[in-house]
Amino acid sequence: QVQLVESGGGLVQAGGSLRLSCAASGRAFFDYTKAWFRQAPGKEREFVAVANWIDRSTYYVDSVKGRFTISRDNAKNTLYLQMNSLKPEDTAVYYCAVRDRYCTGSVCYDTNEYDYWGQGTQVTVSS
């Protein structure tokens, strides 16, 4: 079992930055595929970014490329999402998720492919 707790969300003006954290407890965290998803009001949960720790590959949804960065601190068992140049359309509840298998392509983007989820943290970007 893995428990995930997100933090770092809040209200920020367009163009601003936030860093989300996802603290993990339970089983060893370092060898999991770790991802961030988000869900805006009235919309389905969507993929944002993923990191495979076997080969350190990362993938991002096109809308955040160049603005968001996924990273982790194994010593702290924590996953991060650095979000810069935020836009109002980034407003959503952000969730971290992990799976104990490598992923490629569409598998990484599918919410059904992840085993554990956090409770989410709200990010609101004002215009």
mmCIF file of N, CA, C and O in Angstrom, residues 1-59:
data_model
loop_
_atom_site.group_PDB
_atom_site.id
_atom_site.type_symbol
_atom_site.label_atom_id
_atom_site.label_comp_id
_atom_site.label_asym_id
_atom_site.label_seq_id
_atom_site.Cartn_x
_atom_site.Cartn_y
_atom_site.Cartn_z
ATOM 1 N N GLN A 1 0.833 -1.195 0.000
ATOM 2 C CA GLN A 1 0.000 0.000 0.000
ATOM 3 C C GLN A 1 0.870 1.249 0.000
ATOM 4 O O GLN A 1 1.933 1.279 0.602
ATOM 5 N N VAL A 2 0.396 2.241 -0.700
ATOM 6 C CA VAL A 2 1.069 3.539 -0.751
ATOM 7 C C VAL A 2 0.030 4.609 -0.439
ATOM 8 O O VAL A 2 -1.065 4.592 -0.993
ATOM 9 N N GLN A 3 0.377 5.513 0.441
ATOM 10 C CA GLN A 3 -0.477 6.654 0.744
ATOM 11 C C GLN A 3 0.172 7.907 0.160
ATOM 12 O O GLN A 3 1.368 8.134 0.334
ATOM 13 N N LEU A 4 -0.641 8.714 -0.515
ATOM 14 C CA LEU A 4 -0.158 9.922 -1.174
ATOM 15 C C LEU A 4 -0.916 11.136 -0.656
ATOM 16 O O LEU A 4 -2.157 11.096 -0.569
ATOM 17 N N VAL A 5 -0.176 12.195 -0.336
ATOM 18 C CA VAL A 5 -0.802 13.418 0.154
ATOM 19 C C VAL A 5 -0.225 14.601 -0.616
ATOM 20 O O VAL A 5 0.979 14.885 -0.524
ATOM 21 N N GLU A 6 -1.083 15.290 -1.361
ATOM 22 C CA GLU A 6 -0.656 16.463 -2.125
ATOM 23 C C GLU A 6 -0.755 17.723 -1.273
ATOM 24 O O GLU A 6 -1.584 17.810 -0.361
ATOM 25 N N SER A 7 0.065 18.698 -1.620
ATOM 26 C CA SER A 7 0.008 20.018 -0.995
ATOM 27 C C SER A 7 0.612 21.029 -1.950
ATOM 28 O O SER A 7 1.190 20.658 -2.979
ATOM 29 N N GLY A 8 0.468 22.308 -1.600
ATOM 30 C CA GLY A 8 1.083 23.362 -2.388
ATOM 31 C C GLY A 8 0.148 24.117 -3.303
ATOM 32 O O GLY A 8 0.555 25.083 -3.953
ATOM 33 N N GLY A 9 -1.100 23.683 -3.379
ATOM 34 C CA GLY A 9 -2.046 24.401 -4.213
ATOM 35 C C GLY A 9 -2.416 25.743 -3.608
ATOM 36 O O GLY A 9 -2.038 26.066 -2.483
ATOM 37 N N GLY A 10 -3.141 26.539 -4.384
ATOM 38 C CA GLY A 10 -3.568 27.839 -3.894
ATOM 39 C C GLY A 10 -4.060 28.715 -5.011
ATOM 40 O O GLY A 10 -4.302 28.246 -6.127
ATOM 41 N N LEU A 11 -4.222 29.991 -4.683
ATOM 42 C CA LEU A 11 -4.678 30.996 -5.639
ATOM 43 C C LEU A 11 -3.476 31.805 -6.103
ATOM 44 O O LEU A 11 -2.714 32.320 -5.276
ATOM 45 N N VAL A 12 -3.339 31.947 -7.411
ATOM 46 C CA VAL A 12 -2.211 32.684 -7.975
ATOM 47 C C VAL A 12 -2.689 33.452 -9.193
ATOM 48 O O VAL A 12 -3.640 33.021 -9.870
ATOM 49 N N GLN A 13 -2.056 34.571 -9.476
ATOM 50 C CA GLN A 13 -2.398 35.338 -10.673
ATOM 51 C C GLN A 13 -1.769 34.705 -11.906
ATOM 52 O O GLN A 13 -0.744 34.024 -11.821
ATOM 53 N N ALA A 14 -2.372 34.955 -13.035
ATOM 54 C CA ALA A 14 -1.823 34.473 -14.303
ATOM 55 C C ALA A 14 -0.382 34.956 -14.454
ATOM 56 O O ALA A 14 -0.066 36.103 -14.140
ATOM 57 N N GLY A 15 0.468 34.043 -14.909
ATOM 58 C CA GLY A 15 1.886 34.338 -15.027
ATOM 59 C C GLY A 15 2.703 33.949 -13.819
ATOM 60 O O GLY A 15 3.938 33.948 -13.868
ATOM 61 N N GLY A 16 2.024 33.617 -12.734
ATOM 62 C CA GLY A 16 2.702 33.250 -11.511
ATOM 63 C C GLY A 16 3.140 31.788 -11.496
ATOM 64 O O GLY A 16 2.980 31.063 -12.479
ATOM 65 N N SER A 17 3.673 31.378 -10.346
ATOM 66 C CA SER A 17 4.202 30.023 -10.194
ATOM 67 C C SER A 17 3.703 29.377 -8.912
ATOM 68 O O SER A 17 3.404 30.077 -7.933
ATOM 69 N N LEU A 18 3.635 28.071 -8.932
ATOM 70 C CA LEU A 18 3.355 27.256 -7.751
ATOM 71 C C LEU A 18 4.172 25.987 -7.861
ATOM 72 O O LEU A 18 4.475 25.524 -8.962
ATOM 73 N N ARG A 19 4.504 25.405 -6.707
ATOM 74 C CA ARG A 19 5.127 24.095 -6.693
ATOM 75 C C ARG A 19 4.268 23.160 -5.854
ATOM 76 O O ARG A 19 4.072 23.380 -4.657
ATOM 77 N N LEU A 20 3.760 22.143 -6.512
ATOM 78 C CA LEU A 20 2.974 21.128 -5.826
ATOM 79 C C LEU A 20 3.890 20.029 -5.304
ATOM 80 O O LEU A 20 4.891 19.690 -5.937
ATOM 81 N N SER A 21 3.515 19.482 -4.163
ATOM 82 C CA SER A 21 4.247 18.367 -3.579
ATOM 83 C C SER A 21 3.307 17.191 -3.380
ATOM 84 O O SER A 21 2.111 17.377 -3.129
ATOM 85 N N CYS A 22 3.866 15.997 -3.459
ATOM 86 C CA CYS A 22 3.107 14.770 -3.205
ATOM 87 C C CYS A 22 3.970 13.894 -2.316
ATOM 88 O O CYS A 22 4.962 13.315 -2.778
ATOM 89 N N ALA A 23 3.629 13.833 -1.050
ATOM 90 C CA ALA A 23 4.393 13.051 -0.088
ATOM 91 C C ALA A 23 3.849 11.634 -0.034
ATOM 92 O O ALA A 23 2.634 11.434 0.096
ATOM 93 N N ALA A 24 4.745 10.671 -0.105
ATOM 94 C CA ALA A 24 4.345 9.268 -0.129
ATOM 95 C C ALA A 24 4.769 8.562 1.140
ATOM 96 O O ALA A 24 5.818 8.844 1.702
ATOM 97 N N SER A 25 3.954 7.635 1.564
ATOM 98 C CA SER A 25 4.296 6.769 2.691
ATOM 99 C C SER A 25 3.827 5.362 2.359
ATOM 100 O O SER A 25 3.023 5.144 1.457
ATOM 101 N N GLY A 26 4.348 4.407 3.095
ATOM 102 C CA GLY A 26 4.000 3.024 2.820
ATOM 103 C C GLY A 26 5.156 2.325 2.123
ATOM 104 O O GLY A 26 6.300 2.472 2.525
ATOM 105 N N ARG A 27 4.853 1.645 1.050
ATOM 106 C CA ARG A 27 5.889 0.923 0.324
ATOM 107 C C ARG A 27 6.905 1.876 -0.293
ATOM 108 O O ARG A 27 6.647 3.066 -0.445
ATOM 109 N N ALA A 28 8.044 1.320 -0.654
ATOM 110 C CA ALA A 28 9.112 2.113 -1.266
ATOM 111 C C ALA A 28 8.576 2.878 -2.465
ATOM 112 O O ALA A 28 7.878 2.332 -3.308
ATOM 113 N N PHE A 29 8.922 4.096 -2.528
ATOM 114 C CA PHE A 29 8.365 5.017 -3.511
ATOM 115 C C PHE A 29 9.234 5.157 -4.736
ATOM 116 O O PHE A 29 8.751 5.466 -5.816
ATOM 117 N N PHE A 30 10.529 4.900 -4.592
ATOM 118 C CA PHE A 30 11.462 5.325 -5.617
ATOM 119 C C PHE A 30 11.319 4.560 -6.906
ATOM 120 O O PHE A 30 11.687 5.055 -7.958
ATOM 121 N N ASP A 31 10.791 3.357 -6.874
ATOM 122 C CA ASP A 31 10.743 2.538 -8.086
ATOM 123 C C ASP A 31 9.368 2.533 -8.737
ATOM 124 O O ASP A 31 9.059 1.675 -9.539
ATOM 125 N N TYR A 32 8.524 3.496 -8.420
ATOM 126 C CA TYR A 32 7.217 3.597 -9.025
ATOM 127 C C TYR A 32 7.241 4.596 -10.176
ATOM 128 O O TYR A 32 8.016 5.541 -10.180
ATOM 129 N N THR A 33 6.366 4.373 -11.133
ATOM 130 C CA THR A 33 6.060 5.406 -12.105
ATOM 131 C C THR A 33 5.124 6.395 -11.429
ATOM 132 O O THR A 33 4.128 6.007 -10.828
ATOM 133 N N LYS A 34 5.455 7.666 -11.528
ATOM 134 C CA LYS A 34 4.730 8.689 -10.787
ATOM 135 C C LYS A 34 4.185 9.733 -11.756
ATOM 136 O O LYS A 34 4.871 10.119 -12.699
ATOM 137 N N ALA A 35 2.986 10.193 -11.501
ATOM 138 C CA ALA A 35 2.338 11.097 -12.448
ATOM 139 C C ALA A 35 1.501 12.144 -11.739
ATOM 140 O O ALA A 35 1.132 11.986 -10.573
ATOM 141 N N TRP A 36 1.227 13.198 -12.466
ATOM 142 C CA TRP A 36 0.281 14.233 -12.055
ATOM 143 C C TRP A 36 -0.866 14.268 -13.063
ATOM 144 O O TRP A 36 -0.641 14.228 -14.274
ATOM 145 N N PHE A 37 -2.069 14.362 -12.527
ATOM 146 C CA PHE A 37 -3.272 14.553 -13.319
ATOM 147 C C PHE A 37 -3.993 15.786 -12.768
ATOM 148 O O PHE A 37 -3.673 16.268 -11.684
ATOM 149 N N ARG A 38 -4.972 16.274 -13.511
ATOM 150 C CA ARG A 38 -5.782 17.380 -13.010
ATOM 151 C C ARG A 38 -7.215 17.231 -13.506
ATOM 152 O O ARG A 38 -7.471 16.604 -14.535
ATOM 153 N N GLN A 39 -8.112 17.853 -12.759
ATOM 154 C CA GLN A 39 -9.526 17.803 -13.116
ATOM 155 C C GLN A 39 -10.153 19.160 -12.870
ATOM 156 O O GLN A 39 -10.204 19.634 -11.723
ATOM 157 N N ALA A 40 -10.600 19.774 -13.949
ATOM 158 C CA ALA A 40 -11.283 21.056 -13.868
ATOM 159 C C ALA A 40 -12.775 20.813 -13.672
ATOM 160 O O ALA A 40 -13.284 19.736 -14.009
ATOM 161 N N PRO A 41 -13.495 21.789 -13.145
ATOM 162 C CA PRO A 41 -14.932 21.618 -12.914
ATOM 163 C C PRO A 41 -15.668 21.232 -14.196
ATOM 164 O O PRO A 41 -15.482 21.862 -15.240
ATOM 165 N N GLY A 42 -16.461 20.190 -14.114
ATOM 166 C CA GLY A 42 -17.254 19.751 -15.248
ATOM 167 C C GLY A 42 -16.491 19.007 -16.319
ATOM 168 O O GLY A 42 -17.044 18.688 -17.372
ATOM 169 N N LYS A 43 -15.219 18.718 -16.066
ATOM 170 C CA LYS A 43 -14.399 18.032 -17.055
ATOM 171 C C LYS A 43 -13.851 16.734 -16.493
ATOM 172 O O LYS A 43 -13.821 16.530 -15.276
ATOM 173 N N GLU A 44 -13.413 15.865 -17.395
ATOM 174 C CA GLU A 44 -12.797 14.624 -16.966
ATOM 175 C C GLU A 44 -11.374 14.877 -16.453
ATOM 176 O O GLU A 44 -10.727 15.860 -16.815
ATOM 177 N N ARG A 45 -10.917 13.958 -15.628
ATOM 178 C CA ARG A 45 -9.554 14.039 -15.143
ATOM 179 C C ARG A 45 -8.601 13.814 -16.319
ATOM 180 O O ARG A 45 -8.792 12.891 -17.112
ATOM 181 N N GLU A 46 -7.591 14.673 -16.418
ATOM 182 C CA GLU A 46 -6.670 14.577 -17.546
ATOM 183 C C GLU A 46 -5.223 14.465 -17.085
ATOM 184 O O GLU A 46 -4.838 14.975 -16.024
ATOM 185 N N PHE A 47 -4.441 13.816 -17.918
ATOM 186 C CA PHE A 47 -3.025 13.644 -17.681
ATOM 187 C C PHE A 47 -2.294 14.971 -17.782
ATOM 188 O O PHE A 47 -2.611 15.797 -18.644
ATOM 189 N N VAL A 48 -1.290 15.168 -16.903
ATOM 190 C CA VAL A 48 -0.463 16.374 -16.957
ATOM 191 C C VAL A 48 0.997 16.008 -17.219
ATOM 192 O O VAL A 48 1.616 16.509 -18.153
ATOM 193 N N ALA A 49 1.553 15.126 -16.390
ATOM 194 C CA ALA A 49 2.977 14.782 -16.516
ATOM 195 C C ALA A 49 3.236 13.446 -15.852
ATOM 196 O O ALA A 49 2.529 13.067 -14.911
ATOM 197 N N VAL A 50 4.264 12.747 -16.324
ATOM 198 C CA VAL A 50 4.624 11.452 -15.749
ATOM 199 C C VAL A 50 6.137 11.297 -15.785
ATOM 200 O O VAL A 50 6.808 11.845 -16.663
ATOM 201 N N ALA A 51 6.646 10.552 -14.807
ATOM 202 C CA ALA A 51 8.069 10.249 -14.756
ATOM 203 C C ALA A 51 8.275 8.767 -14.482
ATOM 204 O O ALA A 51 7.736 8.236 -13.515
ATOM 205 N N ASN A 52 9.033 8.110 -15.346
ATOM 206 C CA ASN A 52 9.433 6.725 -15.144
ATOM 207 C C ASN A 52 10.809 6.728 -14.522
ATOM 208 O O ASN A 52 11.748 7.276 -15.106
ATOM 209 N N TRP A 53 10.939 6.119 -13.350
ATOM 210 C CA TRP A 53 12.215 6.201 -12.673
ATOM 211 C C TRP A 53 13.198 5.150 -13.132
ATOM 212 O O TRP A 53 14.363 5.208 -12.799
ATOM 213 N N ILE A 54 12.737 4.167 -13.912
ATOM 214 C CA ILE A 54 13.668 3.173 -14.432
ATOM 215 C C ILE A 54 14.646 3.821 -15.412
ATOM 216 O O ILE A 54 15.848 3.597 -15.361
ATOM 217 N N ASP A 55 14.112 4.616 -16.318
ATOM 218 C CA ASP A 55 14.975 5.247 -17.317
ATOM 219 C C ASP A 55 14.930 6.771 -17.244
ATOM 220 O O ASP A 55 15.479 7.445 -18.108
ATOM 221 N N ARG A 56 14.237 7.283 -16.227
ATOM 222 C CA ARG A 56 14.118 8.729 -16.014
ATOM 223 C C ARG A 56 13.399 9.441 -17.155
ATOM 224 O O ARG A 56 13.522 10.660 -17.306
ATOM 225 N N SER A 57 12.649 8.725 -17.966
ATOM 226 C CA SER A 57 11.886 9.377 -19.034
ATOM 227 C C SER A 57 10.722 10.153 -18.438
ATOM 228 O O SER A 57 10.146 9.741 -17.423
ATOM 229 N N THR A 58 10.399 11.259 -19.056
ATOM 230 C CA THR A 58 9.268 12.072 -18.631
ATOM 231 C C THR A 58 8.420 12.439 -19.843
ATOM 232 O O THR A 58 8.936 12.550 -20.962
ATOM 233 N N TYR A 59 7.129 12.595 -19.603
ATOM 234 C CA TYR A 59 6.201 13.007 -20.651
ATOM 235 C C TYR A 59 5.286 14.071 -20.078
ATOM 236 O O TYR A 59 4.938 14.035 -18.900
#
